[in-house]
Amino acid sequence: MRVCADTDEAVAGVEDGATVLVGGFGMAGMPVPLIDALIRHGATDLTVVSNNAGNGDTGLAALLAAGRVRTMICSFPRQSDSWVFDRLYREGRIELEVVPQGNLAERMRAAGAGIGAFFCPTGVGTPLAEGKEVREIDGRTYLLEYPIKGDLALIGAHRADRAGNLVYRRTARNFGPVMATAATTVVAQVSEVVETGEIDPEVVVTPGIYVDRVVRVTT
Amino acid sequence: MNEHLDRGPRSKDELAADVARDIPHGAFVNLGIGQPTTVADHLPVGSGVVLHTENGMLGMGPLAHGGPHDPIDPDLTNAGKVPVTALPGASYFHHADSFAMMRGGHLDVCVLGAFQVSATGDLANWHTGEPDAIPAVGGAMDLAIGAKQVFVMMTLFAKDGSAKLVPGCTYPLTGVGCVDRVYTDVATFEVGPQGARVLETFGTSYDDLLARLDVPLGR
């Protein structure tokens, strides 16, 4: 675990073609300064996993607009302010995999928990079930779902200590704790870094074992 | 079955109030984006209903308006990304937990909008299937199969006059056999393995419904 001096150091080393998990639900919990650093870094041909496909012109939308994303894996790309993604999609310049929101979370949870695949009832009988293995268990139908693992996770938390323990703020928590378990390198931007021991162990949400780099940002 | 012939169809407000009336005391409830959200405004004081929002909160309160008691906080939003408040006793959790409590059958009621519902309770509410439409499922499929009871709110007829309670959905499905009850402007229906049954009508008669719908209707 390293506390980085700035966001450029925090995203250093990401390679072209990497799978990047990006936290946030809309703009709540979206690590905009880390995404800006990823844009400056220049890595391209990325697969991005995030609930949405960018809002407005900042954050994930700016990464998409910079042409760095080959594939978007998300639950809800289409929104009133997703004009960047909409244009790229209509021009055939980005691939899209739509995943039900709970499956998106659970597939990353599985990746982080060492689960090879799991049977899930969501999506049975729908177009999103096409090509998936089906199993009857106790009279109910399930689909086989595979993990989603990232090379890099960029998440927004509220406070970190120097051991990498994280706490979040309100509904900005969303995908952060799950993504923190599911990537090779996990980077958290926080509003505050405190000394080790200053976060009550009873309230730690993401234990430091999952976190590789922390950077303080002012928003 | 009650036929209310001395009045017109239900207004949106009346519809929301009738759904609210049918939510059991103390239930854990998820209200979908759009019209279902308005059900919250009609829950009586002391209903004990606890609202779940899939982006990670139980005990969601009313929308935040930026006053001294309901400040706008970008870290506290509902599933529609609109700023909300938290009630005493609220809790926050990450996305995998949020959908685990949904999929695991811990939510009592979920209220959703729909493009179409079949007489046996199939739901279509996520995608029009038009070739240039960008698919976006969000949490719709998880919600449809997760809650113990699924209520749908919709108009019974589309703008072009076609019925939205149908023998089989022509739009892509969200879930199979998942809807229990359909609240519309002109009637409330029970749907399921036994087919559709009219519970109540508003400004129309059972015989009118029989004539205008392509599904057998119990009463």
Short mmCIF file of C-alpha atoms in Angstrom, two decimals:
data_model
loop_
_atom_site.label_atom_id
_atom_site.label_comp_id
_atom_site.label_asym_id
_atom_site.label_seq_id
_atom_site.Cartn_x
_atom_site.Cartn_y
_atom_site.Cartn_z
CA MET A 1 0.00 0.00 0.00
CA ARG A 2 1.36 3.34 -1.05
CA VAL A 3 0.06 6.84 -0.48
CA CYS A 4 0.74 8.57 -3.79
CA ALA A 5 1.81 12.18 -4.17
CA ASP A 6 -0.59 12.82 -7.03
CA THR A 7 -3.10 11.14 -9.32
CA ASP A 8 -0.53 10.65 -12.11
CA GLU A 9 1.58 8.49 -9.81
CA ALA A 10 -1.61 6.70 -8.72
CA VAL A 11 -2.46 5.47 -12.24
CA ALA A 12 1.11 4.83 -13.43
CA GLY A 13 1.79 1.54 -15.16
CA VAL A 14 -1.60 0.85 -16.71
CA GLU A 15 -1.14 -0.84 -20.06
CA ASP A 16 -2.96 -0.54 -23.38
CA GLY A 17 -5.75 -3.11 -23.61
CA ALA A 18 -6.27 -3.19 -19.83
CA THR A 19 -9.64 -3.83 -18.18
CA VAL A 20 -10.40 -0.90 -15.89
CA LEU A 21 -13.15 -1.02 -13.25
CA VAL A 22 -14.46 2.49 -12.65
CA GLY A 23 -16.55 3.13 -9.53
CA GLY A 24 -19.52 5.41 -9.23
CA PHE A 25 -23.24 5.45 -9.87
CA GLY A 26 -23.75 8.39 -12.14
CA MET A 27 -21.44 10.99 -10.62
CA ALA A 28 -21.81 9.75 -7.00
CA GLY A 29 -18.52 8.03 -6.18
CA MET A 30 -17.11 8.59 -9.66
CA PRO A 31 -13.33 9.12 -9.31
CA VAL A 32 -13.09 12.00 -11.78
CA PRO A 33 -9.52 13.13 -10.88
CA LEU A 34 -8.24 9.55 -11.32
CA ILE A 35 -9.96 9.28 -14.70
CA ASP A 36 -8.43 12.61 -15.72
CA ALA A 37 -5.02 11.16 -14.78
CA LEU A 38 -5.78 8.05 -16.86
CA ILE A 39 -6.53 10.32 -19.83
CA ARG A 40 -3.19 12.13 -19.34
CA HIS A 41 -1.43 8.76 -19.02
CA GLY A 42 -2.60 7.86 -22.51
CA ALA A 43 -3.45 4.15 -22.11
CA THR A 44 -5.84 3.12 -24.86
CA ASP A 45 -7.83 0.17 -26.24
CA LEU A 46 -9.32 -0.15 -22.76
CA THR A 47 -12.25 -2.23 -21.58
CA VAL A 48 -14.10 -0.18 -19.00
CA VAL A 49 -16.50 -1.70 -16.48
CA SER A 50 -18.79 0.81 -14.79
CA ASN A 51 -22.50 1.10 -14.02
CA ASN A 52 -23.06 3.89 -16.54
CA ALA A 53 -21.26 4.98 -19.67
CA GLY A 54 -20.45 8.53 -18.70
CA ASN A 55 -22.46 11.61 -17.77
CA GLY A 56 -22.01 15.02 -19.32
CA ASP A 57 -18.49 15.76 -20.54
CA THR A 58 -16.36 14.97 -17.49
CA GLY A 59 -15.04 11.83 -15.82
CA LEU A 60 -15.81 8.63 -17.72
CA ALA A 61 -17.43 10.65 -20.52
CA ALA A 62 -14.13 12.49 -21.08
CA LEU A 63 -12.24 9.17 -21.26
CA LEU A 64 -14.72 7.93 -23.87
CA ALA A 65 -14.50 11.20 -25.82
CA ALA A 66 -10.71 10.84 -25.89
CA GLY A 67 -11.19 7.60 -27.84
CA ARG A 68 -9.46 5.37 -25.29
CA VAL A 69 -12.22 2.83 -24.73
CA ARG A 70 -12.78 -0.15 -27.04
CA THR A 71 -15.44 -1.91 -24.97
CA MET A 72 -17.88 -0.65 -22.37
CA ILE A 73 -19.37 -3.16 -19.94
CA CYS A 74 -22.20 -1.53 -18.00
CA SER A 75 -25.83 -1.85 -16.91
CA PHE A 76 -27.22 1.50 -18.01
CA PRO A 77 -25.44 3.40 -20.77
CA ARG A 78 -28.40 5.44 -22.01
CA GLN A 79 -29.17 8.50 -19.92
CA SER A 80 -30.30 12.05 -20.53
CA ASP A 81 -26.69 13.24 -20.37
CA SER A 82 -24.85 10.31 -22.01
CA TRP A 83 -24.38 12.09 -25.33
CA VAL A 84 -20.69 11.15 -25.62
CA PHE A 85 -21.37 7.42 -25.38
CA ASP A 86 -24.52 7.66 -27.53
CA ARG A 87 -22.56 9.25 -30.38
CA LEU A 88 -19.69 6.72 -30.23
CA TYR A 89 -22.16 3.83 -30.12
CA ARG A 90 -24.22 5.10 -33.06
CA GLU A 91 -21.03 5.65 -35.07
CA GLY A 92 -19.97 2.06 -34.31
CA ARG A 93 -16.82 3.23 -32.54
CA ILE A 94 -17.42 1.42 -29.24
CA GLU A 95 -18.55 -2.07 -28.26
CA LEU A 96 -21.19 -2.48 -25.59
CA GLU A 97 -21.95 -5.37 -23.25
CA VAL A 98 -25.10 -4.68 -21.24
CA VAL A 99 -25.17 -6.52 -17.90
CA PRO A 100 -28.02 -6.38 -15.36
CA GLN A 101 -26.86 -4.18 -12.50
CA GLY A 102 -26.92 -6.90 -9.85
CA ASN A 103 -25.02 -9.29 -12.12
CA LEU A 104 -22.41 -6.61 -12.78
CA ALA A 105 -21.83 -6.30 -9.02
CA GLU A 106 -21.99 -10.02 -8.32
CA ARG A 107 -19.68 -10.96 -11.20
CA MET A 108 -17.04 -8.61 -9.78
CA ARG A 109 -17.72 -9.93 -6.28
CA ALA A 110 -17.12 -13.45 -7.63
CA ALA A 111 -13.83 -12.37 -9.22
CA GLY A 112 -12.68 -10.94 -5.90
CA ALA A 113 -13.84 -13.92 -3.89
CA GLY A 114 -12.26 -16.66 -5.99
CA ILE A 115 -15.55 -17.99 -7.34
CA GLY A 116 -15.20 -19.60 -10.77
CA ALA A 117 -18.81 -18.88 -11.85
CA PHE A 118 -22.25 -18.83 -10.25
CA PHE A 119 -25.86 -19.62 -11.11
CA CYS A 120 -28.14 -16.59 -11.01
CA PRO A 121 -31.89 -16.26 -11.72
CA THR A 122 -31.65 -12.73 -13.15
CA GLY A 123 -32.38 -12.52 -16.87
CA VAL A 124 -33.84 -16.00 -17.37
CA GLY A 125 -36.05 -16.02 -20.47
CA THR A 126 -34.79 -12.62 -21.67
CA PRO A 127 -32.53 -11.64 -24.59
CA LEU A 128 -29.63 -11.31 -22.13
CA ALA A 129 -29.83 -15.07 -21.46
CA GLU A 130 -28.75 -15.93 -25.01
CA GLY A 131 -25.75 -18.23 -25.11
CA LYS A 132 -25.70 -18.79 -21.37
CA GLU A 133 -25.71 -22.19 -19.71
CA VAL A 134 -29.05 -22.92 -18.02
CA ARG A 135 -29.58 -25.08 -14.94
CA GLU A 136 -32.66 -26.09 -12.95
CA ILE A 137 -31.97 -26.09 -9.23
CA ASP A 138 -34.77 -26.94 -6.78
CA GLY A 139 -37.40 -26.12 -9.40
CA ARG A 140 -36.02 -22.71 -10.31
CA THR A 141 -34.13 -21.79 -13.48
CA TYR A 142 -30.72 -20.15 -13.31
CA LEU A 143 -28.08 -18.86 -15.74
CA LEU A 144 -24.36 -19.44 -15.39
CA GLU A 145 -22.53 -16.14 -14.90
CA TYR A 146 -18.77 -15.69 -15.03
CA PRO A 147 -16.59 -13.33 -12.99
CA ILE A 148 -15.43 -9.93 -14.23
CA LYS A 149 -11.88 -9.21 -13.17
CA GLY A 150 -10.04 -5.96 -13.67
CA ASP A 151 -6.39 -5.13 -14.22
CA LEU A 152 -7.02 -1.79 -12.56
CA ALA A 153 -9.80 -0.43 -10.34
CA LEU A 154 -10.31 3.29 -9.87
CA ILE A 155 -12.65 4.04 -6.98
CA GLY A 156 -13.77 7.01 -4.95
CA ALA A 157 -13.85 6.66 -1.16
CA HIS A 158 -14.13 9.22 1.62
CA ARG A 159 -11.27 8.54 4.00
CA ALA A 160 -8.25 6.25 4.03
CA ASP A 161 -5.61 5.49 6.60
CA ARG A 162 -2.00 4.74 5.68
CA ALA A 163 -2.75 1.01 5.82
CA GLY A 164 -5.28 1.44 2.99
CA ASN A 165 -8.40 0.90 5.08
CA LEU A 166 -11.28 2.78 3.50
CA VAL A 167 -14.58 4.28 4.55
CA TYR A 168 -17.05 5.72 2.09
CA ARG A 169 -19.67 8.42 2.19
CA ARG A 170 -23.40 7.68 1.87
CA THR A 171 -24.53 6.27 -1.49
CA ALA A 172 -21.18 7.16 -3.07
CA ARG A 173 -20.12 3.77 -1.67
CA ASN A 174 -22.00 1.89 -4.44
CA PHE A 175 -19.55 -0.23 -6.49
CA GLY A 176 -16.37 0.82 -4.63
CA PRO A 177 -16.08 -2.00 -2.09
CA VAL A 178 -16.80 -4.67 -4.72
CA MET A 179 -14.42 -3.26 -7.32
CA ALA A 180 -11.73 -2.97 -4.65
CA THR A 181 -11.73 -6.77 -4.37
CA ALA A 182 -11.78 -7.51 -8.08
CA ALA A 183 -8.72 -5.90 -9.69
CA THR A 184 -4.99 -6.60 -9.72
CA THR A 185 -4.18 -2.99 -8.88
CA VAL A 186 -6.66 -0.98 -6.83
CA VAL A 187 -6.42 2.79 -6.61
CA ALA A 188 -8.63 4.80 -4.27
CA GLN A 189 -9.01 8.55 -4.33
CA VAL A 190 -10.10 9.98 -0.99
CA SER A 191 -10.86 13.36 0.56
CA GLU A 192 -8.67 12.65 3.55
CA VAL A 193 -5.73 10.40 4.50
CA VAL A 194 -5.36 9.80 8.23
CA GLU A 195 -2.72 8.01 10.28
CA THR A 196 -2.98 4.26 10.69
CA GLY A 197 -5.18 3.55 13.69
CA GLU A 198 -7.31 6.64 13.30
CA ILE A 199 -10.15 4.77 11.60
CA ASP A 200 -12.14 2.65 14.04
CA PRO A 201 -11.70 -0.98 12.89
CA GLU A 202 -15.46 -1.46 13.50
CA VAL A 203 -16.34 0.94 10.71
CA VAL A 204 -13.78 -0.01 8.06
CA VAL A 205 -15.70 -0.93 4.88
CA THR A 206 -12.80 -1.91 2.61
CA PRO A 207 -9.90 -3.50 4.53
CA GLY A 208 -6.47 -2.33 3.41
CA ILE A 209 -5.52 -5.75 2.02
CA TYR A 210 -7.47 -4.89 -1.13
CA VAL A 211 -6.00 -1.45 -1.71
CA ASP A 212 -2.69 -0.80 -3.48
CA ARG A 213 -2.58 2.95 -3.87
CA VAL A 214 -4.33 5.86 -2.20
CA VAL A 215 -4.28 9.45 -3.32
CA ARG A 216 -5.83 12.46 -1.68
CA VAL A 217 -7.79 14.73 -3.97
CA THR A 218 -9.56 18.00 -3.37
CA THR A 219 -12.93 18.21 -5.02
CA MET B 1 -64.81 -7.11 -8.48
CA ASN B 2 -65.72 -3.45 -8.15
CA GLU B 3 -66.84 -1.52 -11.23
CA HIS B 4 -66.58 2.24 -10.64
CA LEU B 5 -68.72 3.49 -13.53
CA ASP B 6 -69.74 6.83 -12.01
CA ARG B 7 -66.31 8.34 -12.59
CA GLY B 8 -63.50 8.63 -15.16
CA PRO B 9 -60.14 6.88 -15.28
CA ARG B 10 -57.72 7.27 -12.38
CA SER B 11 -55.35 10.23 -12.50
CA LYS B 12 -51.64 9.56 -12.00
CA ASP B 13 -52.00 10.79 -8.42
CA GLU B 14 -54.96 8.52 -7.72
CA LEU B 15 -53.09 5.59 -9.23
CA ALA B 16 -50.05 6.23 -7.01
CA ALA B 17 -52.32 6.58 -3.97
CA ASP B 18 -54.03 3.25 -4.71
CA VAL B 19 -50.68 1.46 -5.05
CA ALA B 20 -49.54 3.04 -1.77
CA ARG B 21 -52.73 1.83 -0.08
CA ASP B 22 -51.94 -1.78 -1.06
CA ILE B 23 -48.40 -1.80 0.33
CA PRO B 24 -48.45 -3.67 3.63
CA HIS B 25 -47.53 -1.90 6.87
CA GLY B 26 -43.83 -2.12 7.58
CA ALA B 27 -42.90 -3.50 4.16
CA PHE B 28 -39.45 -3.14 2.60
CA VAL B 29 -40.15 -1.61 -0.81
CA ASN B 30 -38.25 -0.61 -3.93
CA LEU B 31 -39.93 1.99 -6.13
CA GLY B 32 -38.69 2.00 -9.74
CA ILE B 33 -37.58 5.10 -11.61
CA GLY B 34 -40.32 7.36 -13.01
CA GLN B 35 -43.97 7.09 -12.07
CA PRO B 36 -43.44 4.42 -9.34
CA THR B 37 -41.32 6.94 -7.42
CA THR B 38 -44.47 9.02 -6.81
CA VAL B 39 -45.97 6.22 -4.69
CA ALA B 40 -43.72 7.43 -1.85
CA ASP B 41 -45.68 10.71 -1.69
CA HIS B 42 -48.85 8.77 -0.85
CA LEU B 43 -47.60 6.46 1.89
CA PRO B 44 -49.53 7.41 5.02
CA VAL B 45 -47.67 8.76 8.04
CA GLY B 46 -46.87 5.78 10.25
CA SER B 47 -46.95 3.30 7.35
CA GLY B 48 -43.67 1.89 8.62
CA VAL B 49 -42.66 1.29 5.01
CA VAL B 50 -38.88 1.25 4.50
CA LEU B 51 -37.73 2.32 1.04
CA HIS B 52 -34.81 0.55 -0.62
CA THR B 53 -32.81 2.19 -3.38
CA GLU B 54 -30.59 -0.18 -5.34
CA ASN B 55 -27.63 2.19 -5.32
CA GLY B 56 -27.15 1.26 -1.70
CA MET B 57 -29.56 2.51 0.93
CA LEU B 58 -32.48 1.39 3.09
CA GLY B 59 -34.50 4.11 4.79
CA MET B 60 -34.51 6.53 1.89
CA GLY B 61 -36.39 9.75 2.62
CA PRO B 62 -38.02 12.35 0.37
CA LEU B 63 -36.17 14.23 -2.38
CA ALA B 64 -33.71 16.86 -1.16
CA HIS B 65 -34.65 20.42 -2.06
CA GLY B 66 -31.65 22.28 -0.69
CA GLY B 67 -33.29 23.65 2.44
CA PRO B 68 -31.75 23.65 5.93
CA HIS B 69 -33.16 20.17 6.67
CA ASP B 70 -32.73 18.65 3.22
CA PRO B 71 -29.41 19.86 1.79
CA ILE B 72 -28.44 18.67 -1.67
CA ASP B 73 -25.59 16.19 -1.31
CA PRO B 74 -24.10 14.71 -4.51
CA ASP B 75 -23.10 11.64 -2.44
CA LEU B 76 -26.72 10.92 -1.50
CA THR B 77 -28.93 10.10 -4.48
CA ASN B 78 -31.67 7.70 -5.49
CA ALA B 79 -31.54 5.20 -8.35
CA GLY B 80 -32.54 7.99 -10.74
CA LYS B 81 -29.45 9.94 -9.58
CA VAL B 82 -31.66 12.60 -7.98
CA PRO B 83 -30.53 13.98 -4.57
CA VAL B 84 -32.55 12.51 -1.70
CA THR B 85 -32.54 12.48 2.08
CA ALA B 86 -31.94 9.67 4.58
CA LEU B 87 -34.43 8.93 7.37
CA PRO B 88 -33.49 8.00 10.95
CA GLY B 89 -32.60 4.30 10.92
CA ALA B 90 -31.24 4.41 7.37
CA SER B 91 -28.32 2.21 6.35
CA TYR B 92 -25.84 2.24 3.48
CA PHE B 93 -24.35 -0.80 1.74
CA HIS B 94 -22.45 -1.63 -1.43
CA HIS B 95 -23.96 -2.73 -4.70
CA ALA B 96 -23.40 -6.49 -4.33
CA ASP B 97 -25.17 -6.41 -0.94
CA SER B 98 -27.93 -4.23 -2.33
CA PHE B 99 -28.74 -6.71 -5.08
CA ALA B 100 -28.19 -9.70 -2.80
CA MET B 101 -31.00 -8.42 -0.56
CA MET B 102 -33.15 -7.97 -3.66
CA ARG B 103 -32.35 -11.29 -5.33
CA GLY B 104 -32.41 -13.10 -2.00
CA GLY B 105 -36.11 -12.35 -1.54
CA HIS B 106 -35.75 -9.91 1.34
CA LEU B 107 -37.71 -7.09 -0.30
CA ASP B 108 -41.48 -7.35 0.12
CA VAL B 109 -42.69 -5.24 -2.79
CA CYS B 110 -41.22 -3.71 -5.89
CA VAL B 111 -43.18 -1.24 -8.05
CA LEU B 112 -42.14 -0.91 -11.69
CA GLY B 113 -43.30 0.74 -14.90
CA ALA B 114 -43.85 -1.36 -18.03
CA PHE B 115 -44.17 -1.28 -21.81
CA GLN B 116 -46.15 -4.54 -21.69
CA VAL B 117 -47.27 -7.18 -19.19
CA SER B 118 -48.60 -10.59 -20.23
CA ALA B 119 -51.60 -12.26 -18.62
CA THR B 120 -49.24 -14.75 -16.99
CA GLY B 121 -47.08 -12.00 -15.51
CA ASP B 122 -44.23 -11.70 -18.01
CA LEU B 123 -42.76 -8.21 -17.93
CA ALA B 124 -41.27 -6.07 -20.73
CA ASN B 125 -39.96 -2.74 -19.50
CA TRP B 126 -36.31 -2.30 -20.52
CA HIS B 127 -35.97 -2.19 -24.28
CA THR B 128 -38.22 -1.32 -27.19
CA GLY B 129 -36.18 -3.63 -29.44
CA GLU B 130 -35.89 -0.95 -32.13
CA PRO B 131 -32.64 -1.41 -34.06
CA ASP B 132 -31.26 2.06 -33.27
CA ALA B 133 -32.26 2.02 -29.59
CA ILE B 134 -29.34 1.77 -27.18
CA PRO B 135 -30.14 -1.09 -24.78
CA ALA B 136 -29.98 -0.16 -21.08
CA VAL B 137 -31.25 -2.57 -18.45
CA GLY B 138 -30.04 -1.09 -15.16
CA GLY B 139 -31.53 -3.01 -12.25
CA ALA B 140 -34.83 -3.85 -13.98
CA MET B 141 -34.15 -7.57 -14.47
CA ASP B 142 -32.82 -8.02 -10.94
CA LEU B 143 -35.82 -6.19 -9.47
CA ALA B 144 -38.32 -8.12 -11.57
CA ILE B 145 -37.26 -11.50 -10.23
CA GLY B 146 -36.15 -10.45 -6.76
CA ALA B 147 -38.98 -8.96 -4.74
CA LYS B 148 -41.66 -11.17 -3.13
CA GLN B 149 -44.37 -9.19 -4.93
CA VAL B 150 -44.02 -7.15 -8.10
CA PHE B 151 -46.56 -4.42 -8.84
CA VAL B 152 -46.65 -2.70 -12.21
CA MET B 153 -48.01 0.84 -12.79
CA MET B 154 -48.87 1.82 -16.36
CA THR B 155 -51.59 3.12 -18.63
CA LEU B 156 -53.62 0.21 -20.01
CA PHE B 157 -53.34 1.48 -23.57
CA ALA B 158 -50.35 2.93 -25.43
CA LYS B 159 -50.58 6.26 -27.24
CA ASP B 160 -51.41 4.41 -30.47
CA GLY B 161 -54.33 2.70 -28.71
CA SER B 162 -52.73 -0.75 -28.48
CA ALA B 163 -53.26 -2.68 -25.25
CA LYS B 164 -50.32 -3.10 -22.89
CA LEU B 165 -51.84 -6.10 -21.09
CA VAL B 166 -51.24 -8.76 -23.72
CA PRO B 167 -51.38 -12.55 -24.29
CA GLY B 168 -47.60 -12.54 -24.79
CA CYS B 169 -45.13 -9.64 -24.79
CA THR B 170 -43.80 -8.56 -28.19
CA TYR B 171 -41.13 -6.32 -26.65
CA PRO B 172 -37.96 -8.00 -25.29
CA LEU B 173 -38.66 -9.52 -21.87
CA THR B 174 -37.34 -8.25 -18.55
CA GLY B 175 -38.56 -11.27 -16.58
CA VAL B 176 -40.81 -14.31 -16.95
CA GLY B 177 -43.92 -14.77 -14.80
CA CYS B 178 -42.68 -12.19 -12.31
CA VAL B 179 -45.55 -9.66 -12.10
CA ASP B 180 -48.31 -10.14 -9.51
CA ARG B 181 -50.48 -7.09 -9.97
CA VAL B 182 -51.02 -4.43 -12.64
CA TYR B 183 -52.38 -0.99 -11.70
CA THR B 184 -53.63 1.01 -14.67
CA ASP B 185 -55.67 4.16 -15.19
CA VAL B 186 -58.81 2.18 -16.01
CA ALA B 187 -58.44 -1.06 -14.02
CA THR B 188 -56.39 -3.08 -11.56
CA PHE B 189 -55.55 -6.67 -12.53
CA GLU B 190 -54.09 -9.71 -10.85
CA VAL B 191 -51.86 -11.67 -13.24
CA GLY B 192 -50.07 -15.00 -12.90
CA PRO B 193 -50.14 -18.70 -13.82
CA GLN B 194 -53.96 -18.67 -13.80
CA GLY B 195 -54.11 -15.73 -16.21
CA ALA B 196 -55.48 -12.24 -15.67
CA ARG B 197 -58.29 -11.29 -13.32
CA VAL B 198 -59.94 -7.88 -12.99
CA LEU B 199 -59.99 -6.58 -9.41
CA GLU B 200 -61.41 -3.10 -9.96
CA THR B 201 -62.38 -0.82 -12.85
CA PHE B 202 -62.48 2.99 -13.15
CA GLY B 203 -64.72 4.71 -15.68
CA THR B 204 -65.02 1.53 -17.69
CA SER B 205 -66.83 -1.77 -17.30
CA TYR B 206 -65.62 -5.35 -17.20
CA ASP B 207 -67.40 -5.95 -20.52
CA ASP B 208 -65.60 -2.95 -22.11
CA LEU B 209 -62.27 -4.40 -20.99
CA LEU B 210 -63.17 -7.82 -22.38
CA ALA B 211 -63.95 -6.20 -25.72
CA ARG B 212 -60.76 -4.13 -25.88
CA LEU B 213 -58.20 -6.65 -24.55
CA ASP B 214 -56.98 -9.75 -26.33
CA VAL B 215 -56.72 -11.80 -23.13
CA PRO B 216 -59.29 -13.85 -21.21
CA LEU B 217 -60.24 -11.97 -18.04
CA GLY B 218 -61.42 -13.51 -14.80
CA ARG B 219 -63.46 -11.41 -12.38
#
